[in-house]
Amino acid sequence: MSRHTSANYTAIAKTLHWLMATLIVCMLVLGWIMTADDILDGHGKSVALQVHESIGMIVLTLGVLRLTWRWMTPPPPLPAFMPGWERIAAHLSHVVLYVLMLAMPLVGWMMISTMPHNALFFGLFPIPNLPFLHDLPNKKDVREILQNIHWFLAWVIVAFVVLHAGAALKHHFIERDDILLRMAPQYLGRVLRYLRGGV
């Protein structure tokens, strides 16, 4: 069976995928910069934190939109040439990534809601607090627990992003099928075909 005859994702699905992928990578890098001791001073850390919090809210919103679009417009089925175990692995990894892309910013929002001051969305307006957390008497203890969860989820995301990207690149350059091209915008698809050395 041909390994180059699989249906593409919709333009909206591709846009949401690559936009969220870019933002999540930026968030991971920004999180590392914020927590490093010798990169930013106190003011720089405050600015980076505000940007991190603001992008996190965007990621959460896009995650909800992406799940809604996926429910309204189911993705194309995996190609028939993929073995059963690989189909199961792909499905499970997608489920985990969808859970993470919602859980990570949601935990961040919960952390924001336990802080003594209101976080600002890019300095423009306050990010609303979750009332059931903002009114807790032991907010500091809860915030420390949430910070540990946030840190743990960050490393889980790194692991699954590497796994997801590695699998896509393996299909493209080693298996030489069109799995990666299904989600690639037209211009990126041309670049990927060129790098693979074929059309």
PDB file of C-alpha atoms in Angstrom:
ATOM      1  CA  MET A   1       0.000   0.000   0.000  1.00  0.00           C
ATOM      2  CA  SER A   2       1.210   3.495  -0.803  1.00  0.00           C
ATOM      3  CA  ARG A   3       2.837   5.420   2.016  1.00  0.00           C
ATOM      4  CA  HIS A   4       2.058   8.792   0.433  1.00  0.00           C
ATOM      5  CA  THR A   5      -1.732   8.912   0.206  1.00  0.00           C
ATOM      6  CA  SER A   6      -2.981  10.148   3.600  1.00  0.00           C
ATOM      7  CA  ALA A   7      -5.474  12.990   4.083  1.00  0.00           C
ATOM      8  CA  ASN A   8      -4.305  16.331   5.438  1.00  0.00           C
ATOM      9  CA  TYR A   9      -5.537  18.185   8.499  1.00  0.00           C
ATOM     10  CA  THR A  10      -7.650  21.290   7.989  1.00  0.00           C
ATOM     11  CA  ALA A  11      -6.027  24.716   7.721  1.00  0.00           C
ATOM     12  CA  ILE A  12      -7.497  25.712  11.102  1.00  0.00           C
ATOM     13  CA  ALA A  13      -6.141  22.557  12.767  1.00  0.00           C
ATOM     14  CA  LYS A  14      -2.691  23.237  11.276  1.00  0.00           C
ATOM     15  CA  THR A  15      -2.746  26.852  12.411  1.00  0.00           C
ATOM     16  CA  LEU A  16      -3.752  25.952  15.969  1.00  0.00           C
ATOM     17  CA  HIS A  17      -1.187  23.136  16.085  1.00  0.00           C
ATOM     18  CA  TRP A  18       1.822  25.222  15.037  1.00  0.00           C
ATOM     19  CA  LEU A  19       0.757  28.309  16.973  1.00  0.00           C
ATOM     20  CA  MET A  20       0.357  26.306  20.167  1.00  0.00           C
ATOM     21  CA  ALA A  21       3.596  24.404  19.546  1.00  0.00           C
ATOM     22  CA  THR A  22       5.471  27.701  19.167  1.00  0.00           C
ATOM     23  CA  LEU A  23       3.907  29.228  22.276  1.00  0.00           C
ATOM     24  CA  ILE A  24       4.523  26.128  24.394  1.00  0.00           C
ATOM     25  CA  VAL A  25       8.204  26.020  23.411  1.00  0.00           C
ATOM     26  CA  CYS A  26       8.483  29.743  24.181  1.00  0.00           C
ATOM     27  CA  MET A  27       6.831  29.145  27.560  1.00  0.00           C
ATOM     28  CA  LEU A  28       9.256  26.356  28.429  1.00  0.00           C
ATOM     29  CA  VAL A  29      12.261  28.498  27.473  1.00  0.00           C
ATOM     30  CA  LEU A  30      10.868  31.499  29.344  1.00  0.00           C
ATOM     31  CA  GLY A  31      10.189  29.365  32.401  1.00  0.00           C
ATOM     32  CA  TRP A  32      13.791  28.172  32.395  1.00  0.00           C
ATOM     33  CA  ILE A  33      15.089  31.741  32.011  1.00  0.00           C
ATOM     34  CA  MET A  34      12.859  32.958  34.870  1.00  0.00           C
ATOM     35  CA  THR A  35      14.063  30.314  37.296  1.00  0.00           C
ATOM     36  CA  ALA A  36      17.761  30.631  36.439  1.00  0.00           C
ATOM     37  CA  ASP A  37      19.802  32.554  38.990  1.00  0.00           C
ATOM     38  CA  ASP A  38      22.201  34.395  36.694  1.00  0.00           C
ATOM     39  CA  ILE A  39      20.182  35.470  33.644  1.00  0.00           C
ATOM     40  CA  LEU A  40      17.664  38.081  34.813  1.00  0.00           C
ATOM     41  CA  ASP A  41      17.665  40.571  37.664  1.00  0.00           C
ATOM     42  CA  GLY A  42      14.660  41.166  39.909  1.00  0.00           C
ATOM     43  CA  HIS A  43      12.880  43.526  37.510  1.00  0.00           C
ATOM     44  CA  GLY A  44      13.620  41.260  34.551  1.00  0.00           C
ATOM     45  CA  LYS A  45      12.160  38.291  36.392  1.00  0.00           C
ATOM     46  CA  SER A  46       8.991  40.280  37.162  1.00  0.00           C
ATOM     47  CA  VAL A  47       8.561  41.232  33.497  1.00  0.00           C
ATOM     48  CA  ALA A  48       9.268  37.676  32.349  1.00  0.00           C
ATOM     49  CA  LEU A  49       6.761  36.337  34.879  1.00  0.00           C
ATOM     50  CA  GLN A  50       4.058  38.690  33.606  1.00  0.00           C
ATOM     51  CA  VAL A  51       4.716  37.621  30.006  1.00  0.00           C
ATOM     52  CA  HIS A  52       4.755  33.970  31.082  1.00  0.00           C
ATOM     53  CA  GLU A  53       1.419  34.328  32.886  1.00  0.00           C
ATOM     54  CA  SER A  54      -0.145  36.157  29.944  1.00  0.00           C
ATOM     55  CA  ILE A  55       0.992  33.653  27.320  1.00  0.00           C
ATOM     56  CA  GLY A  56      -0.204  30.870  29.597  1.00  0.00           C
ATOM     57  CA  MET A  57      -3.734  32.258  29.446  1.00  0.00           C
ATOM     58  CA  ILE A  58      -3.486  32.398  25.647  1.00  0.00           C
ATOM     59  CA  VAL A  59      -2.312  28.773  25.549  1.00  0.00           C
ATOM     60  CA  LEU A  60      -5.234  27.709  27.746  1.00  0.00           C
ATOM     61  CA  THR A  61      -7.698  29.536  25.486  1.00  0.00           C
ATOM     62  CA  LEU A  62      -6.177  28.069  22.325  1.00  0.00           C
ATOM     63  CA  GLY A  63      -6.196  24.614  23.913  1.00  0.00           C
ATOM     64  CA  VAL A  64      -9.933  24.852  24.510  1.00  0.00           C
ATOM     65  CA  LEU A  65     -10.453  26.127  20.954  1.00  0.00           C
ATOM     66  CA  ARG A  66      -8.333  23.319  19.545  1.00  0.00           C
ATOM     67  CA  LEU A  67     -10.253  20.634  21.412  1.00  0.00           C
ATOM     68  CA  THR A  68     -13.524  22.214  20.317  1.00  0.00           C
ATOM     69  CA  TRP A  69     -12.388  22.255  16.681  1.00  0.00           C
ATOM     70  CA  ARG A  70     -11.192  18.658  16.926  1.00  0.00           C
ATOM     71  CA  TRP A  71     -14.616  17.645  18.251  1.00  0.00           C
ATOM     72  CA  MET A  72     -16.413  19.574  15.513  1.00  0.00           C
ATOM     73  CA  THR A  73     -14.021  18.466  12.752  1.00  0.00           C
ATOM     74  CA  PRO A  74     -12.522  15.029  13.492  1.00  0.00           C
ATOM     75  CA  PRO A  75      -8.938  14.597  12.262  1.00  0.00           C
ATOM     76  CA  PRO A  76      -8.160  12.354   9.292  1.00  0.00           C
ATOM     77  CA  PRO A  77      -7.625   8.696  10.226  1.00  0.00           C
ATOM     78  CA  LEU A  78      -4.118   7.367  10.546  1.00  0.00           C
ATOM     79  CA  PRO A  79      -2.861   5.701   7.363  1.00  0.00           C
ATOM     80  CA  ALA A  80      -3.545   1.985   6.966  1.00  0.00           C
ATOM     81  CA  PHE A  81       0.147   1.189   6.521  1.00  0.00           C
ATOM     82  CA  MET A  82       0.914   2.088  10.156  1.00  0.00           C
ATOM     83  CA  PRO A  83       1.197  -0.986  12.414  1.00  0.00           C
ATOM     84  CA  GLY A  84      -1.345  -1.416  15.195  1.00  0.00           C
ATOM     85  CA  TRP A  85       1.040  -0.682  18.062  1.00  0.00           C
ATOM     86  CA  GLU A  86       2.090   2.575  16.410  1.00  0.00           C
ATOM     87  CA  ARG A  87      -1.510   3.653  15.982  1.00  0.00           C
ATOM     88  CA  ILE A  88      -2.170   3.007  19.676  1.00  0.00           C
ATOM     89  CA  ALA A  89       1.014   4.851  20.686  1.00  0.00           C
ATOM     90  CA  ALA A  90       0.113   7.819  18.476  1.00  0.00           C
ATOM     91  CA  HIS A  91      -3.402   7.971  19.919  1.00  0.00           C
ATOM     92  CA  LEU A  92      -2.185   7.786  23.519  1.00  0.00           C
ATOM     93  CA  SER A  93       0.508  10.414  22.969  1.00  0.00           C
ATOM     94  CA  HIS A  94      -2.060  12.777  21.456  1.00  0.00           C
ATOM     95  CA  VAL A  95      -4.393  12.258  24.429  1.00  0.00           C
ATOM     96  CA  VAL A  96      -1.564  12.979  26.874  1.00  0.00           C
ATOM     97  CA  LEU A  97      -0.494  16.087  24.955  1.00  0.00           C
ATOM     98  CA  TYR A  98      -4.050  17.418  24.898  1.00  0.00           C
ATOM     99  CA  VAL A  99      -4.365  16.857  28.650  1.00  0.00           C
ATOM    100  CA  LEU A 100      -1.025  18.558  29.265  1.00  0.00           C
ATOM    101  CA  MET A 101      -1.763  21.579  27.072  1.00  0.00           C
ATOM    102  CA  LEU A 102      -4.805  22.240  29.268  1.00  0.00           C
ATOM    103  CA  ALA A 103      -3.465  21.090  32.641  1.00  0.00           C
ATOM    104  CA  MET A 104      -0.220  23.077  32.499  1.00  0.00           C
ATOM    105  CA  PRO A 105      -1.748  26.557  32.012  1.00  0.00           C
ATOM    106  CA  LEU A 106      -4.674  25.679  34.277  1.00  0.00           C
ATOM    107  CA  VAL A 107      -2.278  24.883  37.131  1.00  0.00           C
ATOM    108  CA  GLY A 108      -0.506  28.155  36.314  1.00  0.00           C
ATOM    109  CA  TRP A 109      -3.813  30.012  36.591  1.00  0.00           C
ATOM    110  CA  MET A 110      -4.413  28.323  39.930  1.00  0.00           C
ATOM    111  CA  MET A 111      -0.987  29.548  41.075  1.00  0.00           C
ATOM    112  CA  ILE A 112      -1.840  33.095  39.958  1.00  0.00           C
ATOM    113  CA  SER A 113      -5.046  32.906  41.978  1.00  0.00           C
ATOM    114  CA  THR A 114      -3.139  32.171  45.203  1.00  0.00           C
ATOM    115  CA  MET A 115      -0.817  35.177  44.877  1.00  0.00           C
ATOM    116  CA  PRO A 116      -1.332  38.245  47.094  1.00  0.00           C
ATOM    117  CA  HIS A 117      -1.491  40.543  44.049  1.00  0.00           C
ATOM    118  CA  ASN A 118      -3.421  40.389  40.805  1.00  0.00           C
ATOM    119  CA  ALA A 119      -1.512  39.270  37.729  1.00  0.00           C
ATOM    120  CA  LEU A 120      -1.854  41.557  34.701  1.00  0.00           C
ATOM    121  CA  PHE A 121      -2.416  40.378  31.138  1.00  0.00           C
ATOM    122  CA  PHE A 122       0.593  41.957  29.391  1.00  0.00           C
ATOM    123  CA  GLY A 123       0.212  44.860  31.825  1.00  0.00           C
ATOM    124  CA  LEU A 124      -3.178  45.813  30.371  1.00  0.00           C
ATOM    125  CA  PHE A 125      -5.817  44.421  32.737  1.00  0.00           C
ATOM    126  CA  PRO A 126      -6.016  41.989  35.679  1.00  0.00           C
ATOM    127  CA  ILE A 127      -6.225  38.267  35.031  1.00  0.00           C
ATOM    128  CA  PRO A 128      -9.293  37.125  37.001  1.00  0.00           C
ATOM    129  CA  ASN A 129      -8.586  34.923  39.993  1.00  0.00           C
ATOM    130  CA  LEU A 130     -10.282  31.615  40.602  1.00  0.00           C
ATOM    131  CA  PRO A 131     -12.400  32.524  43.648  1.00  0.00           C
ATOM    132  CA  PHE A 132     -12.207  29.176  45.400  1.00  0.00           C
ATOM    133  CA  LEU A 133      -8.398  29.527  45.558  1.00  0.00           C
ATOM    134  CA  HIS A 134      -8.070  33.254  46.052  1.00  0.00           C
ATOM    135  CA  ASP A 135     -10.066  33.093  49.311  1.00  0.00           C
ATOM    136  CA  LEU A 136      -8.115  30.223  50.915  1.00  0.00           C
ATOM    137  CA  PRO A 137      -6.523  30.998  54.302  1.00  0.00           C
ATOM    138  CA  ASN A 138      -3.403  28.904  53.545  1.00  0.00           C
ATOM    139  CA  LYS A 139      -2.702  30.233  50.036  1.00  0.00           C
ATOM    140  CA  LYS A 140       1.080  30.090  50.411  1.00  0.00           C
ATOM    141  CA  ASP A 141       1.106  26.369  51.173  1.00  0.00           C
ATOM    142  CA  VAL A 142      -1.267  25.667  48.290  1.00  0.00           C
ATOM    143  CA  ARG A 143       0.872  27.778  45.954  1.00  0.00           C
ATOM    144  CA  GLU A 144       3.987  25.769  46.826  1.00  0.00           C
ATOM    145  CA  ILE A 145       2.177  22.532  46.004  1.00  0.00           C
ATOM    146  CA  LEU A 146       0.964  23.985  42.714  1.00  0.00           C
ATOM    147  CA  GLN A 147       4.480  25.191  41.859  1.00  0.00           C
ATOM    148  CA  ASN A 148       5.814  21.653  42.304  1.00  0.00           C
ATOM    149  CA  ILE A 149       3.033  20.282  40.087  1.00  0.00           C
ATOM    150  CA  HIS A 150       3.730  22.981  37.491  1.00  0.00           C
ATOM    151  CA  TRP A 151       7.442  22.134  37.502  1.00  0.00           C
ATOM    152  CA  PHE A 152       6.723  18.414  37.146  1.00  0.00           C
ATOM    153  CA  LEU A 153       4.271  18.974  34.275  1.00  0.00           C
ATOM    154  CA  ALA A 154       6.861  21.113  32.489  1.00  0.00           C
ATOM    155  CA  TRP A 155       9.271  18.171  32.354  1.00  0.00           C
ATOM    156  CA  VAL A 156       6.501  15.811  31.277  1.00  0.00           C
ATOM    157  CA  ILE A 157       5.663  18.188  28.435  1.00  0.00           C
ATOM    158  CA  VAL A 158       9.324  18.338  27.401  1.00  0.00           C
ATOM    159  CA  ALA A 159       9.467  14.547  27.289  1.00  0.00           C
ATOM    160  CA  PHE A 160       6.291  14.171  25.226  1.00  0.00           C
ATOM    161  CA  VAL A 161       7.149  17.022  22.865  1.00  0.00           C
ATOM    162  CA  VAL A 162      10.522  15.408  22.160  1.00  0.00           C
ATOM    163  CA  LEU A 163       8.820  12.034  21.689  1.00  0.00           C
ATOM    164  CA  HIS A 164       6.138  13.521  19.422  1.00  0.00           C
ATOM    165  CA  ALA A 165       8.613  15.490  17.303  1.00  0.00           C
ATOM    166  CA  GLY A 166      11.026  12.562  17.124  1.00  0.00           C
ATOM    167  CA  ALA A 167       8.293  10.224  15.895  1.00  0.00           C
ATOM    168  CA  ALA A 168       7.203  12.741  13.236  1.00  0.00           C
ATOM    169  CA  LEU A 169      10.782  13.219  12.007  1.00  0.00           C
ATOM    170  CA  LYS A 170      11.354   9.455  11.982  1.00  0.00           C
ATOM    171  CA  HIS A 171       8.326   8.992   9.746  1.00  0.00           C
ATOM    172  CA  HIS A 172       9.455  11.759   7.419  1.00  0.00           C
ATOM    173  CA  PHE A 173      13.169  11.042   7.053  1.00  0.00           C
ATOM    174  CA  ILE A 174      13.468   7.321   7.823  1.00  0.00           C
ATOM    175  CA  GLU A 175      10.098   5.798   6.964  1.00  0.00           C
ATOM    176  CA  ARG A 176       9.759   8.415   4.183  1.00  0.00           C
ATOM    177  CA  ASP A 177       5.987   8.601   4.429  1.00  0.00           C
ATOM    178  CA  ASP A 178       3.713  11.661   4.615  1.00  0.00           C
ATOM    179  CA  ILE A 179       2.654  11.540   8.274  1.00  0.00           C
ATOM    180  CA  LEU A 180       4.432  14.817   9.094  1.00  0.00           C
ATOM    181  CA  LEU A 181       3.252  16.477   5.883  1.00  0.00           C
ATOM    182  CA  ARG A 182      -0.389  15.944   6.912  1.00  0.00           C
ATOM    183  CA  MET A 183       0.037  18.657   9.556  1.00  0.00           C
ATOM    184  CA  ALA A 184       2.528  20.858   7.677  1.00  0.00           C
ATOM    185  CA  PRO A 185       1.448  24.158   6.104  1.00  0.00           C
ATOM    186  CA  GLN A 186       2.153  24.400   2.382  1.00  0.00           C
ATOM    187  CA  TYR A 187       5.396  26.376   2.691  1.00  0.00           C
ATOM    188  CA  LEU A 188       6.738  24.075   5.421  1.00  0.00           C
ATOM    189  CA  GLY A 189       5.715  21.038   3.391  1.00  0.00           C
ATOM    190  CA  ARG A 190       7.870  22.244   0.495  1.00  0.00           C
ATOM    191  CA  VAL A 191      10.837  22.698   2.818  1.00  0.00           C
ATOM    192  CA  LEU A 192      10.357  19.256   4.362  1.00  0.00           C
ATOM    193  CA  ARG A 193      10.113  17.603   0.942  1.00  0.00           C
ATOM    194  CA  TYR A 194      13.269  19.410  -0.154  1.00  0.00           C
ATOM    195  CA  LEU A 195      15.173  18.330   2.966  1.00  0.00           C
ATOM    196  CA  ARG A 196      14.075  14.755   2.404  1.00  0.00           C
ATOM    197  CA  GLY A 197      15.322  14.926  -1.144  1.00  0.00           C
ATOM    198  CA  GLY A 198      12.129  14.222  -3.016  1.00  0.00           C
ATOM    199  CA  VAL A 199       8.699  15.488  -3.980  1.00  0.00           C
TER     200      VAL A 199
END
